[in-house]
Each structure stands twice: as structure tokens, then as C-alpha cells.
């Protein structure tokens, strides 16, 4: 199956999709990451006359902390001297330090004292604190004209410029302050932040190191240094700096986040998870840490754990397209199709030219069987980025679904020419043609990728592809080794299989859908004959049978429709009473027919070949008593081995372990034996895969007769039928019928001890086929 591309690398140059933080931590002289207000100051000049000494006396009240007295005295004096600029300055400082409205007084002081550095400095500080940065800069620049070496004003003006996005202009102001006094660690820190924002990371590192020479125990400067070192790729030093920051201030969430980023860059992902969790524990609203934790969990194959983290991040910052994109990816990987589509569409609404969002939507639509829409979305991605290897790789799958394998190969080769390090391209090539000894370049490319640590899903895909390569070349020991490694890796990401849970479900199903229940005609049932359901184990021949029937002009093959699992759950939990049951069944019939007829045109029969519907045959018959169910059976060992050789990560948790496969197969036999006993003979037809291979025409005639359609010879040339097949059998159904896959398990007999108990089922199924 195709893999959604990972997010673009972080623009900081780390090569990772993680975000470093919400911004570098400022020096202590700054009140935020963007601006620092110079403190309101007051140094009124003294004169020798008693009247002139009044402002000095009021200023002394401020220095003594008697702010309210200073306010009242200055206000009283201004009644007699309304144009005394120094009194307005004093009043503004007194008001500001009490948290009262000071701006009018400070403006008046600056107007009356055009050459007073303090008046302009104080007005600039107040405007800066209010976020009125452009106006603040006017006052701060005037203060610098009067006193060019005022460090506090230089710092404030530089921070204001940075907040306005004019970082390049801020740098000379920081540098001028440091020329005046080189031992200003907070100024060095903020200059480092400016260089980091400008992408001049090496200069930033030098600034942070100079700052630490004067302030060696500042956790925030250590944190910034660690972040910059990580961006330079100096990961061990970055880790040490972040750890030092954490030792000095354990609750510094940004430092925990930065440590996680450095660990993730070294592929120490489990340790990165712990660091990101620490960041979130100290700051539950830290969006970047939530996002980064979700990302590293996805790389570990734990998409379901990532879901609530992404949801929380989206709730905190719903206007960020990348958060919606990541949530969509996790939903896709968890097979939450409707949710994934919604997330990708939200991302595109916020960022219409997002290549990755178009790709995520395309992959989701493909999974939902809406292949035309999927291809349109994939081509939209290519329109925004013609050299997107992810888009080319996904498009290869989409054209392969139509049977256009040569075009799929060409698209994959084009992708490889752009980037030979994108693993899904190699998986696409293996999926769309039979590998031969001539594919040495492909083999070398896969081995080179596997020599480097890959994200879990990529390594799984590559090992499944490598298994197919060796199987195609009949190198069975090498093939099984790769398949086994792929499946062992899959266990890390797939939900754990629960045998007892399945057994309980089968017990409950048999109890609920007994012969008495199925003999009833249920209110709410639908008399439509449109549905034809092909059921059985995965890899048992369900796609082949759908292709045969879909070659009939009166039949539309709808692929695998995801419906009856949720319908079954709703039935078992929500409608015990007859009246409620009637309404529920009627709603199921209406909704299912709507799904069937979306693209079916005037077809008289629509095939739903979701294999796992064997679990729900009783409910399906209750809702559609005239629907036909074809049960495809294949040799148990061939079936289980073929499942084991497919990349069914996150779809079939039993598929990655031979013991689990054996258990699942036995439960499958138990429930299908029950349906055979209780469903009407006119409802269920058993189709043996091996018998179909041996006598295609006989069984094709039987199937067509069973679903009420006349013979059509085109069904014998099913491999010529042009239609979309998105299952793992897209290659096989385009080939003439062959017995090559019958008894395939013998090539791997020595590895199949856990499946050998199923051999007793072979004779039983053979007898049933002979009697059919």
C-alpha cells in the first residue's frame, strides 16, 4: 500500500519535520521574545531656587516608593505650571509604576521636552509595552539621537525591530550596545536570537557562548545554545546544552522540547518521546511539543497514540495547516477514513497549495474507493510541486490500480531519478511488476536504504518489498527472512491482536443470529437484489472473483466498502427492541444502498468484496434477505501464508503472527460453518478457489446463475476488463487464470509449524468442494 509522505523538513535545516519551539528564549532585559521596554526612568535636574527644587522633591518621592504622593504632588504643581515638561515626566513615571494610565502624561512630556532623552525613552517604553511598536520606534530613535550610547534604549529599539520582522535592522543596535559594554549576557543572548532567526546559526552559537561566559548558570541561554547546536547538526553538544538547561531549571519546557528534537535527530526516538512528554507535562498548552510528540510516535508506528496529541494541538491553534495535516496523517494510518478526509480538507482550506495535504487527501480517497477524486487530488499536488517524489509514487499506485503497470513503472522511475532515497518508490516498483534478476539496481537501492535507520513504516514497507523480490526469484529462504522481519516490525505499530475478544464476538454472533432469527422477515428489511457480497479470508481469491463478475456488463464491482463493521456494532449495542430494530435496519438498508449506487450507474448487481463481511453475514441477510453472498474458500495454508506476506499494518492485527493467523482462521471457520447451517441455500454459495482455477467456466456460470444473471463470455476474459482494483491483487487480476499460487505454501513448509494444525481443515474443504 502507498505511504503518505512525511512532512517537509523543518526550515531550520535540521532535516526533521519537528518544530524547535515557539521562539528562542530572550535575555533577562527583555520582557518577551519580541520586545523589551526600557524601564521608565527619572533623573530631574536640580537648580538652586526653591521653586525649581519642587520637581526634585517630587522625584525623590518616587525613589522612596511613595508613588501615590508623587502623583498627587505632580498633579497639583501642574495646575499652576501646565507646560512644565519635567512635571509631566514625573507624573507619567509615577502613574506607570502604579499600573495606571500613563501614556497621555508621557506623550505631553515628550512634546514639551524634545531634547530630553528620558522623556523619549519613557514614552517609547510605554508604547512598546502596549504593542505599538512603530510609534515606539519613533520615540526610541529620538532618544538615540540625543544619547547614542544609551544601552537600554538600544536594546528596546532592537527588540521592537525584531518584533516587526525587521531583524536585520535590529542586529546593528545589539552590536552597538555590545561595543559599549561587551559584558552584557542578555544582549548577547538576544543578538544570538536575531542571528538564529536570520539563519546565521553559527553566529548565534558564538553569541550564546559569549553570553554564557558572563552568565554560566542561565538556563535559558543554555537552552538557546542547545537549539542552535542542533540546527548545526552538532547533536551530542546540543543534547549536553539542553540537559544543562534542564538541570538548572527542570520546568523549562522549551529545553525538554529541544532535547527531544536532538534525540529524535539521532533516531533515539523512545528517549525523544520521554523528553517531549516532559515538555508537555510542564506546559500542557505547548503546541510544538504536542506536535513533536505526535510526530515521533508516528515514526515509531504508534499513530493511535498520536491522535489525541494532534487533536489537542489543533484545538489550541486551529489556524495552522500543518497541525491539521499531521492529524490527517495519523487518522489515515489509523484507518479513520472520514476523519482523515476532513483533516486534509481543513489543511487545504488554510493552505490551498499544500502538496502534502493534497497527497494525504488523495491517499484517503483512494482508500475509500473514490479513485477518480484521488487522482485529481494527486495531480493537484503535482501541479504545486512537479518534482514531488511522494506525488509521483502515489500516482504510480493510482494508475496501477487501473492496470496501467507500464505507466506506473515509468512514474516510479521518474521519482527515483529525482530522489533515490524515498522508500515508497521502491515499494511501488515491487508492487507493479514481477521482479527478476535484472532488478539489481532496485535491490542495491533497497539495501542501501535499509543500511540506514528508517522510520518504522518505511522499513516495514521495504522489507515486504524485499520479501517479494526474493519470492519472485524463488529464493524462498531469503524471502521468508525478510517477510518475518517485516511482520515482527509490524507488531510494534499494529494494534495488538486479542484472540479472546474475537472468540467472544463469534460466540455472541452465533447466539444472536441463530436459525430462528434468520427465518424471520424483519420489519425494516429491504427487498433489493442489487447487493452481491463476496466474503472470505483476505487473500483467498475475493478480488479475482469480483473481477470475473465485474466483467459482466450488468455488474459493477464497487471494491471493498467499509460499512458492515460499524453497522454490526450499532446493531449489537443499540437496538434490542423490535421497534428500534426496525428503524435501525431500515436506516442500514438506505445508507448501504446509497454507498452501492454512488458509481454503479444502471448496473443490476453491485459487488462489495470486503472479505471480513463473513463476520456479519447474518445481519446482512436480515437487512437484505434477497442479497447474494459468495463465500470464497482457499487452502488454509496458502491463505494464511499469503496474508503473512502482505503489508497489512494497522488493518489486520492478526496478520503479523502465524499463531494469531491460525487462531483467526479457526474462528473464521467456526462462524462460516454457522452461516452454512442457518442461512438459506439461496443466499450463500460456496466457491472453492482451487476448483475455480481448475474449471473457470463452470464456476463462473454457477456464480452468474446464483446471482440471477445470464451467461456472458466476457467473464472468461476478466483480465482484459478495464476497472480500478486497489487491493493487493491488482497485479494478479490482470493476468490470465493460473494455478501458480495453488500449493504455494510448500515452498515455505519448514517455516509453517504454527499453521500445521490447520491442515486438517484442508481435507474438510476438499470434501465440501467435491460436493458443491
XYZ file of N, CA, C and O in Angstrom, residues 48 106 198 215 242 246 308 566 577 750:
40
model
N 19.100 75.791 41.958
C 19.320 76.345 43.295
C 18.107 77.009 43.902
O 18.077 77.276 45.087
N 3.080 60.880 29.461
C 4.369 60.651 28.804
C 4.423 61.323 27.434
O 5.478 61.841 27.029
N 17.679 34.858 11.471
C 18.184 35.170 10.130
C 18.837 33.961 9.460
O 19.303 34.058 8.332
N 27.536 34.640 32.152
C 26.356 34.200 32.920
C 26.231 32.681 32.769
O 25.319 32.177 32.125
N 21.100 21.232 26.304
C 19.701 21.141 26.737
C 19.604 20.481 28.105
O 18.808 20.898 28.957
N 18.043 22.002 31.611
C 17.049 21.302 32.418
C 17.543 21.117 33.846
O 16.774 21.250 34.809
N -4.723 11.803 19.942
C -5.190 12.827 20.892
C -4.241 14.009 21.019
O -4.674 15.128 21.316
N -19.222 -1.198 11.310
C -19.879 -0.218 12.184
C -21.373 -0.497 12.304
O -21.969 -0.281 13.369
N -34.966 -3.664 21.094
C -36.428 -3.697 20.941
C -36.817 -3.774 19.474
O -36.132 -3.242 18.598
N 8.872 -25.545 5.870
C 9.651 -25.693 7.105
C 9.445 -24.546 8.090
O 9.841 -24.647 9.254
